């Protein structure tokens, strides 16, 4: 009996090239979170290179754990893991709330470890509770992730240092715009592998364009070693602060929800439907990978949806192909020179690429909301209120200024607050006492044929 395509071992060259394609599709997504958090802390180029390499290394380990599996850990599907975008906004909120920036990463790492371990214990129960995270919840949260990150891209487009004279200059904005245009042109007029790595190619082209303007710094590459290992707890021993732990536990719930949805989608694509046991095993790999990641200075790990699209496009369903991609990520993490290349990219170029990258996350959330049944009045209310609450930190950054600093770590993360509100409202409107009014269609201010009276109310025909 022939192996299922998921378990098929393809020729070495095919696995190597397709594995590299998976790395290319996810690379920008893996390096963006350490870049954002590292910039918020004020890391040097060398430290930023180290943090980026550590995230590549831990993403590779998590991918190997997910695809190859051990015991009841790992979905054993062509499932790519990397640093989740959902944690970026809460982590930057933790950085902002930490007085001594040297303590920021240890606080983040401590919170990730606790969230990962709790998630690992909750995995078998969470796989049974998926009904509380329908598309109306997941779509809202994913949309918030993208929208919350867009201001980061706009800040990058203006430059490195808000106090610098060139910050927001026409040159910086032009470089950002040029990078954005290049990415769009590549996505529009190319196909296959080149189209998949359009963001990466756009960043390379933008960096080359920036050289004559003197905004490209190659010192990180010159100082990087060819071979290195992510020294455990390089930035200090983990610290455990309750507010940070609560914030990232909420992120873990979001991450587990995304991974569950991705496993269900991937199971259909590869013709091996993900049952409850597969989902639990996949969530164990996600959460264990996240708990171990801070040991090597990495962040929380989760599924990468863009790679599921790559599986669907290439029709190569072997999990061993993705495992090879995970191996490449580990090797890149062990080669600081490779990791340092991303530190060369000027902030305005990153800003141009970030518009597409973060905007795509928001668009993915909108796609989920399309499937959420927004013709129902209850779901419209859930999305409306959750989005409004989640966007408070973006639109009114000082809204919670009178709250204690520990509370602000959670409240200043629109993703966390928006997720909690979406889940609670979904339970209230769609689970508790669903009966009368539970399935009402969206009401309109005025039905066709009605007339407005002088009193301002629709007249009864």
XYZ file of C-alpha atoms in Angstrom:
461
model
C 0.000 0.000 0.000
C 1.455 3.339 -1.096
C 2.138 6.056 1.460
C -0.321 8.918 1.780
C 1.056 12.008 -0.048
C 1.541 13.662 3.362
C 3.987 10.897 4.350
C 5.730 10.668 0.974
C 9.498 11.220 0.804
C 10.292 12.983 -2.467
C 13.635 13.160 -4.321
C 16.269 15.162 -2.438
C 16.459 18.017 -4.974
C 12.676 18.448 -4.997
C 12.531 18.500 -1.216
C 15.418 20.983 -1.002
C 14.039 23.468 -3.539
C 10.458 23.270 -2.278
C 11.662 23.491 1.316
C 13.561 26.677 0.441
C 10.406 28.058 -1.150
C 8.574 27.549 2.149
C 11.370 29.425 3.923
C 11.159 32.259 1.395
C 7.382 32.510 1.830
C 7.654 32.834 5.616
C 11.011 34.607 6.041
C 9.667 38.166 6.162
C 6.997 37.080 8.652
C 9.552 35.440 10.963
C 11.983 38.358 11.063
C 9.370 41.127 11.392
C 8.452 40.518 15.086
C 12.057 40.598 16.382
C 12.666 43.697 14.276
C 9.640 45.476 15.748
C 10.321 44.460 19.353
C 14.078 44.995 19.026
C 13.556 48.485 17.598
C 11.144 49.323 20.444
C 13.786 48.291 22.993
C 16.573 50.099 21.141
C 18.810 47.101 20.456
C 22.062 47.644 18.604
C 22.564 46.158 15.131
C 24.553 43.254 16.584
C 21.907 42.511 19.238
C 19.157 42.764 16.625
C 21.016 40.284 14.442
C 21.284 37.896 17.398
C 17.557 38.204 18.202
C 16.593 37.654 14.550
C 18.836 34.588 14.290
C 17.353 33.202 17.504
C 13.817 33.550 16.113
C 14.834 31.780 12.878
C 16.437 28.984 14.914
C 13.424 28.465 17.204
C 10.995 28.665 14.264
C 12.950 25.831 12.646
C 12.832 23.726 15.813
C 9.074 24.306 16.177
C 8.498 23.372 12.519
C 10.483 20.134 12.915
C 8.510 19.301 16.055
C 5.236 19.942 14.222
C 6.023 18.013 11.029
C 7.994 15.029 12.361
C 6.418 14.810 15.803
C 7.253 12.856 18.926
C 4.766 10.898 21.033
C 1.466 12.845 20.935
C 3.174 16.093 20.021
C 2.980 17.368 16.438
C 0.196 17.315 13.856
C 2.475 15.453 11.402
C 1.156 17.605 8.564
C 3.049 20.015 6.245
C 2.575 22.649 8.921
C 5.034 25.560 9.224
C 5.592 27.260 12.577
C 7.152 30.629 13.218
C 6.971 33.701 15.436
C 3.340 34.774 15.715
C 2.303 38.316 14.781
C -0.354 38.197 17.509
C 2.291 38.712 20.190
C 3.914 41.796 18.681
C 1.540 44.476 19.984
C 1.382 43.040 23.545
C 5.186 42.647 23.587
C 5.729 46.256 22.520
C 3.244 47.277 25.234
C 5.357 45.336 27.748
C 8.471 47.130 26.464
C 6.773 50.519 26.853
C 5.693 49.678 30.412
C 9.143 48.441 31.473
C 11.239 51.214 32.985
C 14.632 49.564 32.427
C 14.675 48.382 28.816
C 17.309 45.774 29.726
C 14.547 43.964 31.613
C 12.045 44.048 28.732
C 13.139 40.850 26.965
C 13.502 38.829 30.209
C 9.945 39.872 31.167
C 8.660 38.885 27.720
C 10.504 35.559 27.825
C 9.116 34.741 31.273
C 5.566 35.453 30.105
C 6.037 33.333 26.956
C 7.313 30.381 29.005
C 4.291 30.452 31.339
C 1.817 30.968 28.481
C 3.410 28.098 26.541
C 3.295 25.663 29.459
C -0.315 26.538 30.298
C -1.225 26.187 26.636
C 0.443 22.761 26.497
C -1.661 21.578 29.445
C -4.817 23.089 27.925
C -4.292 21.696 24.398
C -6.539 18.582 24.703
C -9.308 20.649 26.304
C -8.933 23.525 23.847
C -9.393 21.141 20.927
C -12.875 20.459 22.327
C -13.703 24.142 22.853
C -13.248 25.307 19.275
C -16.943 26.170 19.028
C -16.320 29.251 21.180
C -13.919 30.612 18.539
C -15.969 30.784 15.327
C -14.949 32.957 12.349
C -16.664 35.979 13.913
C -14.106 35.828 16.755
C -11.008 34.714 14.863
C -11.710 37.109 11.988
C -12.045 40.038 14.378
C -8.814 39.170 16.165
C -6.786 38.647 12.970
C -8.092 41.952 11.593
C -7.021 43.679 14.808
C -3.551 42.139 14.529
C -3.037 43.631 11.078
C -4.531 47.035 11.878
C -2.567 47.292 15.144
C 0.702 46.652 13.313
C 0.162 49.126 10.452
C 1.286 52.132 12.576
C 4.606 50.303 13.014
C 5.045 50.215 9.229
C 4.188 53.913 8.991
C 6.758 54.692 11.675
C 9.410 52.662 9.857
C 8.646 54.511 6.617
C 9.685 57.765 8.288
C 13.067 56.510 9.500
C 15.007 55.131 12.469
C 14.966 57.904 15.037
C 12.022 60.312 15.558
C 14.507 62.862 16.907
C 16.685 62.760 13.778
C 16.413 65.647 11.280
C 15.805 63.213 8.405
C 12.855 61.544 10.166
C 9.852 61.735 7.856
C 11.918 63.330 5.080
C 10.894 63.148 1.442
C 13.822 60.772 0.807
C 12.685 58.291 3.440
C 9.071 58.374 2.313
C 10.143 57.995 -1.331
C 12.193 54.894 -0.453
C 9.189 53.420 1.364
C 6.895 54.197 -1.562
C 9.371 52.759 -4.088
C 9.644 49.531 -2.097
C 5.857 49.252 -1.908
C 5.524 49.792 -5.668
C 8.206 47.173 -6.417
C 6.442 44.603 -4.225
C 3.105 45.337 -5.909
C 4.619 45.079 -9.407
C 6.262 41.748 -8.549
C 3.002 40.404 -7.152
C 1.112 41.592 -10.235
C 3.435 40.595 -13.071
C 5.323 37.525 -11.814
C 4.238 34.041 -10.878
C 5.357 30.955 -9.000
C 8.423 31.165 -6.796
C 9.227 34.802 -7.657
C 5.695 35.866 -6.748
C 5.926 34.042 -3.419
C 9.095 35.926 -2.430
C 7.937 39.311 -3.758
C 8.250 40.977 -0.336
C 11.777 39.631 0.121
C 12.804 40.776 -3.388
C 11.179 44.153 -2.778
C 13.247 44.599 0.376
C 16.431 43.699 -1.521
C 15.612 46.151 -4.322
C 14.689 48.889 -1.853
C 17.957 48.386 0.031
C 19.938 48.715 -3.205
C 18.034 51.897 -4.060
C 18.852 53.284 -0.598
C 22.641 52.864 -0.920
C 23.250 56.109 -2.893
C 21.316 58.055 -0.231
C 23.623 56.848 2.542
C 20.911 55.291 4.715
C 22.147 51.700 4.434
C 24.388 50.432 7.255
C 26.476 47.300 6.604
C 28.229 47.302 9.986
C 26.050 44.470 11.366
C 27.218 42.151 8.563
C 30.853 43.095 9.061
C 30.639 42.344 12.791
C 28.660 39.080 12.475
C 30.291 35.666 12.780
C 29.869 33.061 10.067
C 28.953 30.384 12.604
C 27.302 30.905 15.969
C 24.822 29.411 18.401
C 21.931 31.198 20.151
C 23.391 31.346 23.652
C 20.660 30.358 26.153
C 19.179 33.352 28.000
C 21.555 35.717 26.215
C 19.501 38.745 27.307
C 19.150 37.616 30.934
C 17.215 35.090 33.010
C 13.443 35.193 32.497
C 11.412 37.394 34.811
C 7.806 36.627 35.724
C 5.406 39.566 35.971
C 1.692 38.876 36.345
C 0.398 41.556 33.947
C 2.784 40.468 31.189
C 1.849 36.804 31.759
C -1.887 37.565 31.538
C -1.358 39.563 28.345
C 0.588 36.797 26.597
C -1.772 34.095 27.875
C -4.501 35.918 25.944
C -2.178 35.929 22.934
C -1.655 32.191 23.412
C -5.428 31.661 23.193
C -5.468 33.704 19.972
C -2.496 31.738 18.628
C -4.110 28.382 19.455
C -7.310 29.526 17.761
C -5.424 30.494 14.593
C -3.503 27.218 14.597
C -6.693 25.205 15.000
C -8.299 26.985 12.060
C -5.144 26.495 9.985
C -4.975 22.780 10.821
C -8.591 22.308 9.768
C -7.902 24.129 6.481
C -4.642 22.270 5.825
C -6.254 18.904 6.562
C -8.797 19.546 3.807
C -6.113 20.683 1.353
C -3.911 17.581 1.826
C -6.890 15.197 2.025
C -6.171 14.150 5.600
C -8.880 15.879 7.680
C -7.640 17.086 11.066
C -9.609 15.325 13.795
C -9.695 16.219 17.486
C -6.595 14.119 18.232
C -4.608 15.731 15.396
C -5.596 19.214 16.562
C -4.588 18.433 20.149
C -1.221 17.068 18.976
C -0.648 20.119 16.784
C -1.502 22.487 19.622
C 0.918 20.630 21.901
C 3.683 21.227 19.357
C 2.755 24.917 19.068
C 2.697 25.482 22.807
C 5.741 23.352 23.662
C 7.704 25.089 20.907
C 6.644 28.424 22.408
C 7.612 27.382 25.958
C 11.071 26.228 24.827
C 11.655 29.168 22.470
C 12.735 31.702 25.156
C 15.498 29.309 26.224
C 17.173 30.235 22.923
C 15.927 33.865 23.004
C 12.953 33.321 20.703
C 9.302 34.368 20.926
C 5.926 32.626 20.853
C 5.407 30.307 17.867
C 2.287 29.643 15.821
C 1.124 28.460 12.393
C 1.994 30.428 9.257
C -1.090 30.617 7.060
C 0.824 31.798 3.963
C 2.590 28.443 3.802
C -0.756 26.647 3.734
C -1.512 28.647 0.603
C 1.840 27.517 -0.797
C 0.917 23.857 -0.197
C -2.356 24.410 -2.035
C -0.620 26.163 -4.931
C 2.262 23.711 -5.453
C 0.150 20.595 -4.651
C 3.215 19.151 -2.886
C 1.689 17.732 0.290
C 4.679 15.956 1.861
C 5.357 16.940 5.465
C 8.998 16.036 4.923
C 9.329 18.937 2.467
C 8.275 21.330 5.221
C 10.602 19.517 7.650
C 13.479 20.277 5.240
C 12.382 23.927 5.322
C 12.533 23.752 9.120
C 16.075 22.403 8.826
C 17.054 25.373 6.653
C 15.631 27.753 9.277
C 17.764 26.087 11.969
C 20.871 26.434 9.795
C 20.102 30.110 9.146
C 19.764 30.632 12.878
C 23.204 29.078 13.346
C 24.715 31.432 10.764
C 24.715 34.984 12.179
C 25.869 36.423 8.844
C 22.661 35.211 7.206
C 20.567 36.649 10.029
C 22.471 39.943 9.928
C 21.420 40.639 6.351
C 17.994 41.729 7.559
C 19.640 44.339 9.813
C 21.066 45.977 6.672
C 17.596 46.818 5.346
C 16.866 50.517 6.091
C 13.770 51.272 8.160
C 11.985 53.142 5.308
C 12.380 50.076 3.083
C 10.974 47.892 5.853
C 8.110 50.361 6.158
C 7.184 50.014 2.498
C 7.246 46.232 2.704
C 5.436 46.336 6.055
C 2.410 48.036 4.500
C 1.874 44.927 2.365
C 2.898 42.481 5.081
C 0.728 43.886 7.864
C -2.074 44.900 5.532
C -2.228 41.309 4.299
C -2.777 40.148 7.878
C -5.722 42.529 8.223
C -7.066 41.366 4.861
C -6.895 37.754 6.053
C -9.022 38.730 9.017
C -11.556 40.393 6.728
C -11.672 37.196 4.644
C -12.523 35.288 7.832
C -15.225 37.820 8.692
C -16.803 37.287 5.268
C -17.455 33.695 6.388
C -18.694 34.802 9.801
C -22.349 35.272 8.934
C -22.465 39.054 9.160
C -26.030 39.003 7.857
C -26.913 38.192 11.481
C -27.506 41.154 13.770
C -25.696 39.538 16.712
C -22.496 38.949 14.757
C -22.443 42.539 13.509
C -22.625 43.743 17.127
C -19.825 41.385 18.187
C -17.513 42.604 15.421
C -18.453 46.264 15.903
C -17.829 46.383 19.653
C -14.751 44.110 19.643
C -13.108 46.136 16.848
C -13.947 49.411 18.608
C -12.451 48.254 21.905
C -9.458 46.681 20.162
C -8.676 49.875 18.249
C -8.616 52.108 21.343
C -4.823 51.764 21.857
C -4.246 52.536 18.162
C -6.584 55.501 17.798
C -6.303 56.915 21.349
C -2.957 55.776 22.823
C -3.456 57.686 26.112
C -7.000 56.400 26.704
C -5.957 54.220 29.665
C -3.433 56.707 31.092
C -5.071 56.789 34.546
C -4.949 53.007 34.997
C -2.133 51.278 36.937
C 0.926 50.489 34.844
C 0.497 46.726 35.271
C -3.088 46.927 33.980
C -1.970 49.004 30.994
C 0.238 46.161 29.754
C -2.966 44.238 29.029
C -5.234 47.178 28.168
C -2.745 48.786 25.769
C -2.807 45.616 23.683
C -5.824 46.053 21.451
C -5.451 42.477 20.269
C -5.781 41.113 23.794
C -8.731 43.311 24.802
C -10.450 42.858 21.439
C -10.103 39.077 21.676
C -11.556 38.960 25.200
C -14.489 41.171 24.194
C -15.163 39.122 21.038
C -15.165 35.826 22.953
C -17.402 37.139 25.753
C -19.889 38.746 23.361
C -19.967 35.606 21.220
C -20.835 33.549 24.307
C -23.524 36.033 25.395
C -25.140 36.477 21.993
C -24.626 33.087 20.344
C -24.450 30.560 23.187
C -26.374 31.747 26.258
C -30.114 31.456 25.822
C -29.969 31.497 22.038
C -33.536 31.512 21.024
C -35.522 34.642 20.698
C -33.658 37.060 18.478
C -30.637 34.806 18.289
C -30.706 34.499 14.529
C -32.173 37.832 13.550
C -30.945 39.257 10.292
C -29.246 42.634 10.237
C -31.832 45.349 10.680
C -31.794 48.453 8.528
C -32.772 51.984 9.579
C -35.523 51.920 7.035
C -37.025 49.116 4.972
C -37.845 49.697 1.270
C -41.151 51.405 0.814
C -41.206 53.117 4.221
C -41.599 56.853 4.443
C -40.184 59.229 7.031
C -42.786 61.167 8.953
C -42.287 64.693 10.223
C -41.603 63.212 13.630
C -38.629 61.355 12.180
C -39.996 57.820 12.526
C -40.966 55.441 9.708
C -44.644 55.585 8.912
C -46.610 52.339 9.024
C -47.943 51.547 5.528
